[in-house]
Amino acid sequence: MADWTARLTAGLTRSVRASDQTLGHLEEEILYQTRRLERRLLEEAAQQKADQTPPRCPVCGHALTRCTHGHERTYQTRFGPVTIRRLRGWCRRCRAWRFPADHALGLSDTGSASPSVQEMAALTVSKMPVHEASAVIERLTGVKLPPATLDREARRQGQRAERKRTELDAQMCTAQGVAQVLPTLETPFTLIIELDAWNIRERDDWGRSAALRRRGREPERWHWVYGGTCFRLDQRVASDRGRPCILSRGTVMTRHGVAGLRDQLFAEAQRHGLAQAAKVLVVADGAAWIWNLTGDRFPQAHQRLDYYHASEHLWAVAHALHPEEERAARQWVEPLLRQLQRGRVPALLNDLRTLAKRLRKRKRQAVAAELAYLESHQNRMDYAAARRNGEPEGSGAMESTCRQYQCRFKRPGQFWSRVGDEALMCLDTFWRNDRWHLLFPHIRHQDPRRN
Ligand SMILES: [Zn+2]
């Protein structure tokens, strides 16, 4: 102990005297010199906890037999490698060798990461490529985790997160689910649900492309990721810069198809007060799967087509009428956009019908196609009411969330496996939804920054 303090004091004195050294040097000095002490404190405390663990099977609780002591195992911890001697015993009921201390310390049978290191792997790899994560962790904490180890650990944590998600979602179908419902208001509130999808590239049929093409099959590597988000309207406020921001919301992102999204989003909406809401509003683009899902799981919901998508179809008409004449197209479309914004949809559609009749072949077809789209969504274009009620006119919140996921999962040269991408997206979603503590109970439940 005295030895350690002397070293630290000497180091600090050197830094204080050196004219070219800053507060940063002092910080590094303390970090470096206290590390060995921290590691020893951890090792001693962990050993005590291991020694106190009763010789019972952590799976079934049965007393262990044929117990032997002193089985060493080394773990990677926040302060460096720590070695613990544990008891091993035979569980006659499970017919397996058990190390009860591992369970008490939160260490898994596979992998050698402490809970803190498990969390580091999960957090960094769900946010950045694994090579970068490895370097960042080493720089910030001094913990050396080679990319392959880090990758394995993050995936393991991601798969654990998926199991946790399934468990939590299943609870929402039972009386237990009440505990997960966020406190709701006394006054009537509106629940907003937004949906969207994007593409991810996977490594299916890797190395078999040539063989597949010979058989006339093109390898399909792009797959849909489906997402949804829900929040109470009163949680949508203006930021300092006047842009809308949402204080509290639940997000779902999955590679498990529309069915996966449907079940996960339904559970998420329940948590955010689906049963208590006076009004439920779904806002999204025109994709058919969205409105089928809405009819299936949120039949009570009011539906709204994203304003930008509706306006794009009017722009398509404008460009069909005035090809390569941007100014004329704009002049034509502006009064129609105003009609759209003012909620005069029947009149707008009538105008387009009249217009289509007057046109010849190609232009007529182009207008008819856009008209059919708008007619199929005519009950979803109440933008005037949206503004009156202070509701979103578009699904921008979901689109920006999708973009954020894409920043991680759609980098150049990236290929995913279906197992890997779902696991890491699941981790990211726990973080966003402020449920990180459910995966890593050792952290005090605080408010992780949403990004
Ligand atoms: Zn057992």
CSV table of C-alpha atoms and ligand atoms in Angstrom, one decimal:
chain,number,residue,atom,x,y,z
A,1,MET,CA,0.0,0.0,0.0
A,2,ALA,CA,2.7,2.4,1.1
A,3,ASP,CA,4.7,1.4,-2.0
A,4,TRP,CA,1.7,2.3,-4.3
A,5,THR,CA,1.1,5.7,-2.7
A,6,ALA,CA,4.8,6.6,-3.0
A,7,ARG,CA,4.8,5.7,-6.7
A,8,LEU,CA,1.7,7.8,-7.3
A,9,THR,CA,3.0,10.8,-5.3
A,10,ALA,CA,6.3,10.6,-7.2
A,11,GLY,CA,4.5,10.4,-10.6
A,12,LEU,CA,2.2,13.3,-9.7
A,13,THR,CA,5.1,15.5,-8.5
A,14,ARG,CA,6.9,14.8,-11.7
A,15,SER,CA,3.9,15.9,-13.7
A,16,VAL,CA,3.3,19.0,-11.7
A,17,ARG,CA,7.0,20.1,-12.2
A,18,ALA,CA,7.1,19.4,-15.9
A,19,SER,CA,6.1,22.6,-17.7
A,20,ASP,CA,4.8,20.7,-20.7
A,21,GLN,CA,2.3,18.5,-18.8
A,22,THR,CA,-1.3,19.4,-18.3
A,23,LEU,CA,-4.2,18.3,-16.3
A,24,GLY,CA,-4.5,15.4,-18.8
A,25,HIS,CA,-1.1,14.1,-17.7
A,26,LEU,CA,-2.2,14.1,-14.1
A,27,GLU,CA,-5.4,12.3,-14.9
A,28,GLU,CA,-3.5,9.6,-16.8
A,29,GLU,CA,-1.0,9.3,-14.0
A,30,ILE,CA,-3.7,8.6,-11.4
A,31,LEU,CA,-5.6,6.3,-13.7
A,32,TYR,CA,-2.4,4.3,-14.4
A,33,GLN,CA,-1.1,4.1,-10.9
A,34,THR,CA,-4.5,3.2,-9.2
A,35,ARG,CA,-5.2,0.5,-11.7
A,36,ARG,CA,-3.2,-2.2,-10.0
A,37,LEU,CA,-4.9,-1.3,-6.7
A,38,GLU,CA,-8.4,-1.4,-8.2
A,39,ARG,CA,-7.6,-4.8,-9.7
A,40,ARG,CA,-6.4,-6.2,-6.4
A,41,LEU,CA,-9.5,-4.8,-4.5
A,42,LEU,CA,-11.7,-6.4,-7.1
A,43,GLU,CA,-9.9,-9.7,-7.1
A,44,GLU,CA,-10.1,-9.9,-3.2
A,45,ALA,CA,-13.8,-9.0,-3.1
A,46,ALA,CA,-14.7,-11.4,-5.9
A,47,GLN,CA,-12.8,-14.2,-4.2
A,48,GLN,CA,-14.7,-13.5,-0.9
A,49,LYS,CA,-18.0,-13.6,-2.8
A,50,ALA,CA,-16.9,-16.9,-4.5
A,51,ASP,CA,-16.0,-18.4,-1.1
A,52,GLN,CA,-19.3,-17.5,0.4
A,53,THR,CA,-21.4,-19.0,-2.4
A,54,PRO,CA,-23.2,-22.1,-1.1
A,55,PRO,CA,-22.5,-25.4,-2.9
A,56,ARG,CA,-25.9,-25.6,-4.6
A,57,CYS,CA,-26.7,-26.0,-8.3
A,58,PRO,CA,-27.4,-22.5,-9.7
A,59,VAL,CA,-29.9,-24.0,-12.2
A,60,CYS,CA,-32.1,-26.3,-10.0
A,61,GLY,CA,-31.0,-25.4,-6.5
A,62,HIS,CA,-30.1,-29.0,-5.6
A,63,ALA,CA,-27.1,-29.6,-3.2
A,64,LEU,CA,-23.9,-30.4,-5.1
A,65,THR,CA,-21.8,-33.5,-4.4
A,66,ARG,CA,-18.2,-34.5,-5.1
A,67,CYS,CA,-17.2,-30.9,-4.4
A,68,THR,CA,-13.6,-29.9,-5.0
A,69,HIS,CA,-12.0,-26.5,-4.4
A,70,GLY,CA,-9.5,-24.2,-6.0
A,71,HIS,CA,-10.6,-24.4,-9.7
A,72,GLU,CA,-9.0,-21.3,-11.2
A,73,ARG,CA,-10.4,-19.2,-13.9
A,74,THR,CA,-9.3,-15.8,-15.2
A,75,TYR,CA,-11.7,-13.1,-16.2
A,76,GLN,CA,-11.3,-9.9,-18.2
A,77,THR,CA,-12.6,-7.1,-15.9
A,78,ARG,CA,-12.7,-3.3,-16.1
A,79,PHE,CA,-9.4,-3.2,-14.2
A,80,GLY,CA,-7.6,-6.0,-16.1
A,81,PRO,CA,-7.5,-9.8,-15.7
A,82,VAL,CA,-8.7,-11.2,-12.4
A,83,THR,CA,-8.2,-14.8,-11.3
A,84,ILE,CA,-10.7,-16.5,-9.0
A,85,ARG,CA,-10.5,-19.9,-7.3
A,86,ARG,CA,-14.0,-21.6,-7.3
A,87,LEU,CA,-15.7,-24.7,-6.1
A,88,ARG,CA,-16.8,-27.3,-8.5
A,89,GLY,CA,-19.5,-29.8,-7.7
A,90,TRP,CA,-21.7,-32.4,-9.4
A,91,CYS,CA,-25.5,-31.8,-9.7
A,92,ARG,CA,-27.1,-35.2,-9.6
A,93,ARG,CA,-30.4,-33.8,-10.8
A,94,CYS,CA,-29.0,-31.9,-13.8
A,95,ARG,CA,-26.3,-34.5,-14.3
A,96,ALA,CA,-23.8,-31.7,-14.8
A,97,TRP,CA,-20.7,-30.2,-13.2
A,98,ARG,CA,-21.4,-26.8,-11.7
A,99,PHE,CA,-19.5,-23.7,-10.5
A,100,PRO,CA,-22.0,-21.9,-8.3
A,101,ALA,CA,-19.6,-18.9,-7.8
A,102,ASP,CA,-19.7,-18.1,-11.6
A,103,HIS,CA,-23.4,-17.7,-11.4
A,104,ALA,CA,-23.2,-15.6,-8.2
A,105,LEU,CA,-20.6,-13.3,-9.9
A,106,GLY,CA,-22.7,-12.9,-13.1
A,107,LEU,CA,-20.2,-14.7,-15.3
A,108,SER,CA,-21.3,-16.9,-18.1
A,109,ASP,CA,-20.2,-20.5,-18.8
A,110,THR,CA,-18.8,-19.4,-22.1
A,111,GLY,CA,-16.8,-16.2,-22.6
A,112,SER,CA,-14.6,-14.7,-19.9
A,113,ALA,CA,-15.9,-11.2,-19.7
A,114,SER,CA,-17.0,-9.7,-16.4
A,115,PRO,CA,-20.5,-8.0,-16.3
A,116,SER,CA,-18.8,-4.6,-16.8
A,117,VAL,CA,-16.8,-5.8,-19.8
A,118,GLN,CA,-19.9,-7.5,-21.2
A,119,GLU,CA,-21.7,-4.2,-21.0
A,120,MET,CA,-18.7,-2.3,-22.7
A,121,ALA,CA,-18.8,-4.8,-25.5
A,122,ALA,CA,-22.5,-4.5,-26.0
A,123,LEU,CA,-22.6,-0.7,-25.9
A,124,THR,CA,-19.6,0.0,-28.1
A,125,VAL,CA,-20.2,-2.7,-30.8
A,126,SER,CA,-23.8,-1.8,-31.2
A,127,LYS,CA,-22.7,1.8,-31.8
A,128,MET,CA,-19.6,1.4,-34.0
A,129,PRO,CA,-17.6,-1.2,-36.1
A,130,VAL,CA,-15.8,-3.7,-34.0
A,131,HIS,CA,-12.3,-2.7,-34.8
A,132,GLU,CA,-13.0,0.9,-33.9
A,133,ALA,CA,-14.8,-0.3,-30.7
A,134,SER,CA,-11.8,-2.3,-29.7
A,135,ALA,CA,-9.5,0.7,-30.0
A,136,VAL,CA,-11.9,3.0,-28.2
A,137,ILE,CA,-12.3,0.7,-25.3
A,138,GLU,CA,-8.6,0.3,-24.9
A,139,ARG,CA,-8.0,4.0,-25.0
A,140,LEU,CA,-10.7,4.9,-22.6
A,141,THR,CA,-10.4,2.1,-20.1
A,142,GLY,CA,-7.1,0.3,-20.7
A,143,VAL,CA,-9.0,-3.0,-21.2
A,144,LYS,CA,-7.5,-4.9,-24.1
A,145,LEU,CA,-10.2,-6.8,-26.1
A,146,PRO,CA,-9.1,-8.0,-29.5
A,147,PRO,CA,-11.8,-7.4,-32.2
A,148,ALA,CA,-12.7,-11.1,-32.5
A,149,THR,CA,-13.2,-11.5,-28.8
A,150,LEU,CA,-15.2,-8.2,-28.6
A,151,ASP,CA,-17.4,-9.3,-31.5
A,152,ARG,CA,-18.2,-12.6,-30.0
A,153,GLU,CA,-19.0,-11.0,-26.6
A,154,ALA,CA,-21.3,-8.4,-28.2
A,155,ARG,CA,-23.2,-11.0,-30.2
A,156,ARG,CA,-23.6,-13.1,-27.0
A,157,GLN,CA,-25.0,-10.0,-25.2
A,158,GLY,CA,-27.2,-9.2,-28.2
A,159,GLN,CA,-28.7,-12.7,-28.2
A,160,ARG,CA,-29.3,-12.4,-24.5
A,161,ALA,CA,-31.0,-9.1,-25.2
A,162,GLU,CA,-33.3,-10.8,-27.7
A,163,ARG,CA,-34.3,-13.4,-25.1
A,164,LYS,CA,-35.0,-10.6,-22.7
A,165,ARG,CA,-37.1,-8.8,-25.3
A,166,THR,CA,-39.2,-11.9,-26.0
A,167,GLU,CA,-39.7,-12.4,-22.2
A,168,LEU,CA,-40.8,-8.8,-21.7
A,169,ASP,CA,-43.1,-8.8,-24.7
A,170,ALA,CA,-44.7,-12.0,-23.6
A,171,GLN,CA,-45.4,-10.4,-20.2
A,172,MET,CA,-47.4,-7.7,-21.9
A,173,CYS,CA,-50.0,-10.3,-22.9
A,174,THR,CA,-50.4,-11.3,-19.2
A,175,ALA,CA,-51.4,-9.5,-16.0
A,176,GLN,CA,-47.7,-9.1,-15.2
A,177,GLY,CA,-47.4,-6.6,-18.1
A,178,VAL,CA,-49.0,-3.8,-16.0
A,179,ALA,CA,-45.7,-3.2,-14.3
A,180,GLN,CA,-44.2,-2.2,-17.7
A,181,VAL,CA,-46.9,0.3,-18.6
A,182,LEU,CA,-45.5,3.8,-18.2
A,183,PRO,CA,-47.4,6.1,-15.9
A,184,THR,CA,-50.2,7.7,-17.9
A,185,LEU,CA,-51.9,11.0,-17.6
A,186,GLU,CA,-55.2,11.7,-15.9
A,187,THR,CA,-56.3,13.8,-18.9
A,188,PRO,CA,-57.1,12.2,-22.2
A,189,PHE,CA,-54.0,11.8,-24.4
A,190,THR,CA,-53.1,10.8,-28.0
A,191,LEU,CA,-50.7,8.0,-28.8
A,192,ILE,CA,-48.7,8.4,-32.0
A,193,ILE,CA,-47.4,5.4,-33.8
A,194,GLU,CA,-45.0,5.7,-36.8
A,195,LEU,CA,-43.7,2.9,-39.0
A,196,ASP,CA,-41.1,2.6,-41.7
A,197,ALA,CA,-38.6,0.1,-43.3
A,198,TRP,CA,-35.1,0.2,-44.7
A,199,ASN,CA,-32.6,-2.2,-46.4
A,200,ILE,CA,-29.7,-4.1,-44.9
A,201,ARG,CA,-27.1,-6.1,-46.7
A,202,GLU,CA,-26.4,-9.6,-45.5
A,203,ARG,CA,-23.9,-12.2,-46.4
A,204,ASP,CA,-26.3,-15.0,-47.5
A,205,ASP,CA,-24.9,-17.5,-49.8
A,206,TRP,CA,-21.5,-16.0,-49.3
A,207,GLY,CA,-19.0,-17.6,-51.8
A,208,ARG,CA,-21.7,-19.3,-53.7
A,209,SER,CA,-22.6,-16.4,-56.0
A,210,ALA,CA,-21.1,-18.0,-59.1
A,211,ALA,CA,-22.7,-21.4,-58.4
A,212,LEU,CA,-26.1,-19.7,-57.9
A,213,ARG,CA,-25.8,-17.6,-61.1
A,214,ARG,CA,-25.0,-20.8,-63.1
A,215,ARG,CA,-28.3,-22.1,-61.9
A,216,GLY,CA,-30.0,-18.9,-63.0
A,217,ARG,CA,-30.5,-17.5,-59.5
A,218,GLU,CA,-29.2,-14.1,-58.5
A,219,PRO,CA,-28.0,-14.0,-54.9
A,220,GLU,CA,-30.3,-11.7,-52.9
A,221,ARG,CA,-28.4,-9.8,-50.3
A,222,TRP,CA,-30.6,-6.9,-49.5
A,223,HIS,CA,-33.3,-7.5,-46.9
A,224,TRP,CA,-35.9,-5.4,-45.2
A,225,VAL,CA,-35.5,-4.2,-41.6
A,226,TYR,CA,-38.9,-3.1,-40.2
A,227,GLY,CA,-39.2,-0.4,-37.6
A,228,GLY,CA,-41.8,1.4,-35.6
A,229,THR,CA,-41.9,4.0,-32.9
A,230,CYS,CA,-44.6,5.2,-30.5
A,231,PHE,CA,-45.0,8.1,-28.1
A,232,ARG,CA,-47.6,10.2,-26.5
A,233,LEU,CA,-48.3,13.5,-28.2
A,234,ASP,CA,-47.6,15.5,-25.1
A,235,GLN,CA,-44.1,14.1,-25.1
A,236,ARG,CA,-43.4,15.9,-28.4
A,237,VAL,CA,-42.1,19.3,-27.7
A,238,ALA,CA,-40.0,22.0,-29.5
A,239,SER,CA,-36.3,22.0,-28.9
A,240,ASP,CA,-34.3,25.2,-28.2
A,241,ARG,CA,-33.8,25.6,-32.0
A,242,GLY,CA,-37.6,25.1,-32.6
A,243,ARG,CA,-37.3,21.6,-34.0
A,244,PRO,CA,-39.7,19.0,-32.7
A,245,CYS,CA,-38.1,16.5,-30.3
A,246,ILE,CA,-39.6,13.7,-28.4
A,247,LEU,CA,-38.9,13.3,-24.7
A,248,SER,CA,-39.9,9.7,-24.2
A,249,ARG,CA,-40.7,7.1,-26.8
A,250,GLY,CA,-40.4,3.4,-27.5
A,251,THR,CA,-38.7,2.1,-30.6
A,252,VAL,CA,-38.8,-1.3,-32.3
A,253,MET,CA,-36.4,-2.4,-35.1
A,254,THR,CA,-36.2,-5.9,-36.4
A,255,ARG,CA,-35.2,-8.3,-39.2
A,256,HIS,CA,-37.9,-10.7,-38.2
A,257,GLY,CA,-40.3,-9.6,-40.9
A,258,VAL,CA,-43.6,-7.7,-40.6
A,259,ALA,CA,-44.8,-10.3,-38.2
A,260,GLY,CA,-41.9,-9.6,-35.9
A,261,LEU,CA,-42.5,-5.9,-36.0
A,262,ARG,CA,-46.2,-6.4,-35.5
A,263,ASP,CA,-45.8,-8.3,-32.2
A,264,GLN,CA,-42.9,-6.1,-30.9
A,265,LEU,CA,-44.6,-2.9,-31.8
A,266,PHE,CA,-47.9,-4.0,-30.2
A,267,ALA,CA,-46.1,-4.7,-26.9
A,268,GLU,CA,-44.3,-1.3,-27.1
A,269,ALA,CA,-47.6,0.5,-27.8
A,270,GLN,CA,-49.1,-1.2,-24.8
A,271,ARG,CA,-46.2,0.1,-22.6
A,272,HIS,CA,-46.9,3.6,-23.9
A,273,GLY,CA,-50.6,3.5,-23.0
A,274,LEU,CA,-52.4,2.0,-26.0
A,275,ALA,CA,-55.2,0.8,-23.8
A,276,GLN,CA,-55.5,4.2,-22.0
A,277,ALA,CA,-55.2,6.5,-25.0
A,278,ALA,CA,-58.2,8.6,-26.0
A,279,LYS,CA,-56.9,8.6,-29.6
A,280,VAL,CA,-54.4,6.5,-31.5
A,281,LEU,CA,-52.8,7.9,-34.6
A,282,VAL,CA,-50.7,6.0,-37.1
A,283,VAL,CA,-48.5,8.1,-39.5
A,284,ALA,CA,-46.5,6.4,-42.2
A,285,ASP,CA,-45.7,6.3,-45.9
A,286,GLY,CA,-47.9,4.5,-48.4
A,287,ALA,CA,-46.5,1.0,-48.2
A,288,ALA,CA,-49.3,-1.6,-48.2
A,289,TRP,CA,-47.8,-3.7,-45.4
A,290,ILE,CA,-48.0,-0.7,-43.0
A,291,TRP,CA,-51.8,-0.3,-43.4
A,292,ASN,CA,-52.4,-4.0,-43.3
A,293,LEU,CA,-50.5,-4.2,-40.0
A,294,THR,CA,-52.4,-1.1,-38.7
A,295,GLY,CA,-55.7,-2.7,-39.5
A,296,ASP,CA,-54.7,-5.9,-37.8
A,297,ARG,CA,-53.2,-4.6,-34.6
A,298,PHE,CA,-54.4,-1.0,-34.3
A,299,PRO,CA,-57.9,-1.2,-35.8
A,300,GLN,CA,-59.1,1.8,-33.6
A,301,ALA,CA,-56.3,4.0,-35.0
A,302,HIS,CA,-56.8,7.1,-37.0
A,303,GLN,CA,-54.5,6.8,-40.1
A,304,ARG,CA,-52.4,9.4,-41.8
A,305,LEU,CA,-50.2,9.3,-44.9
A,306,ASP,CA,-46.9,11.1,-44.4
A,307,TYR,CA,-47.4,14.6,-46.0
A,308,TYR,CA,-44.1,14.5,-47.9
A,309,HIS,CA,-45.1,11.2,-49.6
A,310,ALA,CA,-48.5,12.7,-50.6
A,311,SER,CA,-46.9,15.8,-52.0
A,312,GLU,CA,-44.4,13.8,-53.9
A,313,HIS,CA,-47.2,12.2,-55.9
A,314,LEU,CA,-48.6,15.7,-56.8
A,315,TRP,CA,-45.1,16.6,-57.9
A,316,ALA,CA,-45.0,13.5,-60.1
A,317,VAL,CA,-48.1,14.8,-61.8
A,318,ALA,CA,-46.5,18.2,-62.2
A,319,HIS,CA,-43.4,16.7,-63.8
A,320,ALA,CA,-45.5,14.5,-66.1
A,321,LEU,CA,-47.4,17.6,-67.3
A,322,HIS,CA,-44.3,19.8,-67.6
A,323,PRO,CA,-41.4,17.6,-68.3
A,324,GLU,CA,-38.1,19.6,-68.0
A,325,GLU,CA,-39.9,22.8,-67.1
A,326,GLU,CA,-39.2,23.1,-63.4
A,327,ARG,CA,-40.8,26.5,-63.1
A,328,ALA,CA,-44.0,25.6,-64.9
A,329,ALA,CA,-44.2,22.4,-62.8
A,330,ARG,CA,-43.8,24.4,-59.6
A,331,GLN,CA,-46.4,27.0,-60.7
A,332,TRP,CA,-48.8,24.2,-61.5
A,333,VAL,CA,-48.3,22.2,-58.3
A,334,GLU,CA,-48.3,25.0,-55.7
A,335,PRO,CA,-52.1,25.7,-55.6
A,336,LEU,CA,-52.6,21.9,-55.3
A,337,LEU,CA,-50.2,21.6,-52.4
A,338,ARG,CA,-52.1,24.4,-50.7
A,339,GLN,CA,-55.4,22.5,-51.3
A,340,LEU,CA,-53.7,19.4,-49.8
A,341,GLN,CA,-52.5,21.4,-46.7
A,342,ARG,CA,-56.0,22.9,-46.2
A,343,GLY,CA,-57.6,19.5,-46.2
A,344,ARG,CA,-59.6,20.1,-49.4
A,345,VAL,CA,-58.8,16.6,-50.6
A,346,PRO,CA,-62.2,15.8,-52.4
A,347,ALA,CA,-61.9,19.0,-54.4
A,348,LEU,CA,-58.2,18.3,-55.2
A,349,LEU,CA,-59.0,14.7,-56.4
A,350,ASN,CA,-61.9,16.1,-58.5
A,351,ASP,CA,-59.6,18.5,-60.2
A,352,LEU,CA,-57.2,15.7,-61.0
A,353,ARG,CA,-59.9,13.5,-62.5
A,354,THR,CA,-61.1,16.4,-64.7
A,355,LEU,CA,-57.5,17.0,-65.8
A,356,ALA,CA,-56.9,13.3,-66.6
A,357,LYS,CA,-60.0,13.2,-68.9
A,358,ARG,CA,-58.6,16.1,-70.9
A,359,LEU,CA,-55.2,14.6,-71.5
A,360,ARG,CA,-53.9,12.2,-74.1
A,361,LYS,CA,-52.4,8.8,-73.8
A,362,ARG,CA,-49.0,9.0,-72.0
A,363,LYS,CA,-49.8,12.0,-69.8
A,364,ARG,CA,-53.2,10.6,-69.0
A,365,GLN,CA,-51.7,7.3,-67.8
A,366,ALA,CA,-49.2,9.1,-65.7
A,367,VAL,CA,-51.8,11.3,-64.0
A,368,ALA,CA,-54.2,8.3,-63.6
A,369,ALA,CA,-51.5,6.4,-61.8
A,370,GLU,CA,-50.8,9.2,-59.3
A,371,LEU,CA,-54.6,9.8,-58.9
A,372,ALA,CA,-55.1,6.1,-58.1
A,373,TYR,CA,-52.5,6.4,-55.3
A,374,LEU,CA,-54.0,9.5,-53.8
A,375,GLU,CA,-57.5,8.1,-54.0
A,376,SER,CA,-56.4,4.9,-52.2
A,377,HIS,CA,-55.1,7.2,-49.3
A,378,GLN,CA,-57.8,9.9,-49.5
A,379,ASN,CA,-59.0,9.3,-45.9
A,380,ARG,CA,-55.4,9.6,-44.7
A,381,MET,CA,-54.7,13.1,-45.8
A,382,ASP,CA,-56.3,15.3,-43.1
A,383,TYR,CA,-53.3,17.6,-42.8
A,384,ALA,CA,-55.4,20.6,-41.8
A,385,ALA,CA,-56.7,18.7,-38.8
A,386,ALA,CA,-53.2,17.6,-38.0
A,387,ARG,CA,-52.1,21.2,-37.7
A,388,ARG,CA,-55.2,22.1,-35.7
A,389,ASN,CA,-54.5,19.3,-33.2
A,390,GLY,CA,-50.8,19.9,-33.1
A,391,GLU,CA,-50.2,16.3,-34.4
A,392,PRO,CA,-47.4,15.2,-36.7
A,393,GLU,CA,-48.2,15.5,-40.4
A,394,GLY,CA,-45.4,13.1,-41.3
A,395,SER,CA,-43.4,10.2,-40.0
A,396,GLY,CA,-40.2,12.2,-39.7
A,397,ALA,CA,-39.5,10.9,-36.2
A,398,MET,CA,-39.4,7.3,-37.5
A,399,GLU,CA,-37.5,8.2,-40.6
A,400,SER,CA,-34.7,9.9,-38.6
A,401,THR,CA,-34.5,6.9,-36.3
A,402,CYS,CA,-34.1,4.6,-39.3
A,403,ARG,CA,-31.3,6.8,-40.6
A,404,GLN,CA,-29.6,6.6,-37.2
A,405,TYR,CA,-29.7,2.8,-37.4
A,406,GLN,CA,-28.4,2.9,-40.9
A,407,CYS,CA,-25.4,5.0,-39.8
A,408,ARG,CA,-24.3,1.9,-37.9
A,409,PHE,CA,-25.7,-0.9,-40.0
A,410,LYS,CA,-25.3,0.4,-43.5
A,411,ARG,CA,-21.7,1.4,-43.8
A,412,PRO,CA,-19.7,0.9,-47.0
A,413,GLY,CA,-18.4,-2.6,-47.3
A,414,GLN,CA,-20.5,-3.9,-44.5
A,415,PHE,CA,-22.2,-7.3,-44.7
A,416,TRP,CA,-24.2,-8.8,-41.9
A,417,SER,CA,-25.5,-12.1,-41.0
A,418,ARG,CA,-29.2,-12.3,-40.0
A,419,VAL,CA,-28.2,-13.5,-36.5
A,420,GLY,CA,-25.6,-10.8,-36.0
A,421,ASP,CA,-27.6,-7.8,-37.2
A,422,GLU,CA,-30.7,-8.7,-35.2
A,423,ALA,CA,-28.7,-9.2,-32.0
A,424,LEU,CA,-26.9,-5.8,-32.3
A,425,MET,CA,-30.0,-3.9,-33.3
A,426,CYS,CA,-31.7,-5.4,-30.3
A,427,LEU,CA,-29.0,-4.0,-28.0
A,428,ASP,CA,-29.2,-0.6,-29.6
A,429,THR,CA,-33.0,-0.7,-29.1
A,430,PHE,CA,-32.6,-1.5,-25.4
A,431,TRP,CA,-30.3,1.5,-25.1
A,432,ARG,CA,-32.7,3.9,-26.9
A,433,ASN,CA,-35.7,2.7,-25.0
A,434,ASP,CA,-33.9,3.4,-21.7
A,435,ARG,CA,-34.0,-0.3,-20.7
A,436,TRP,CA,-30.3,-0.9,-20.5
A,437,HIS,CA,-30.5,-1.6,-16.8
A,438,LEU,CA,-32.7,-4.6,-17.5
A,439,LEU,CA,-29.8,-6.2,-19.3
A,440,PHE,CA,-27.1,-4.9,-17.0
A,441,PRO,CA,-28.6,-4.6,-13.6
A,442,HIS,CA,-25.2,-3.6,-12.1
A,443,ILE,CA,-25.6,-0.1,-13.5
A,444,ARG,CA,-27.7,2.3,-11.5
A,445,HIS,CA,-30.8,3.1,-13.4
A,446,GLN,CA,-30.1,6.4,-14.9
A,447,ASP,CA,-31.3,8.2,-18.0
A,448,PRO,CA,-28.9,7.1,-20.8
A,449,ARG,CA,-28.6,9.8,-23.5
A,450,ARG,CA,-30.9,9.2,-26.4
A,451,ASN,CA,-29.3,9.8,-29.7
B,1,ZN,ZN,-29.1,-28.8,-11.0
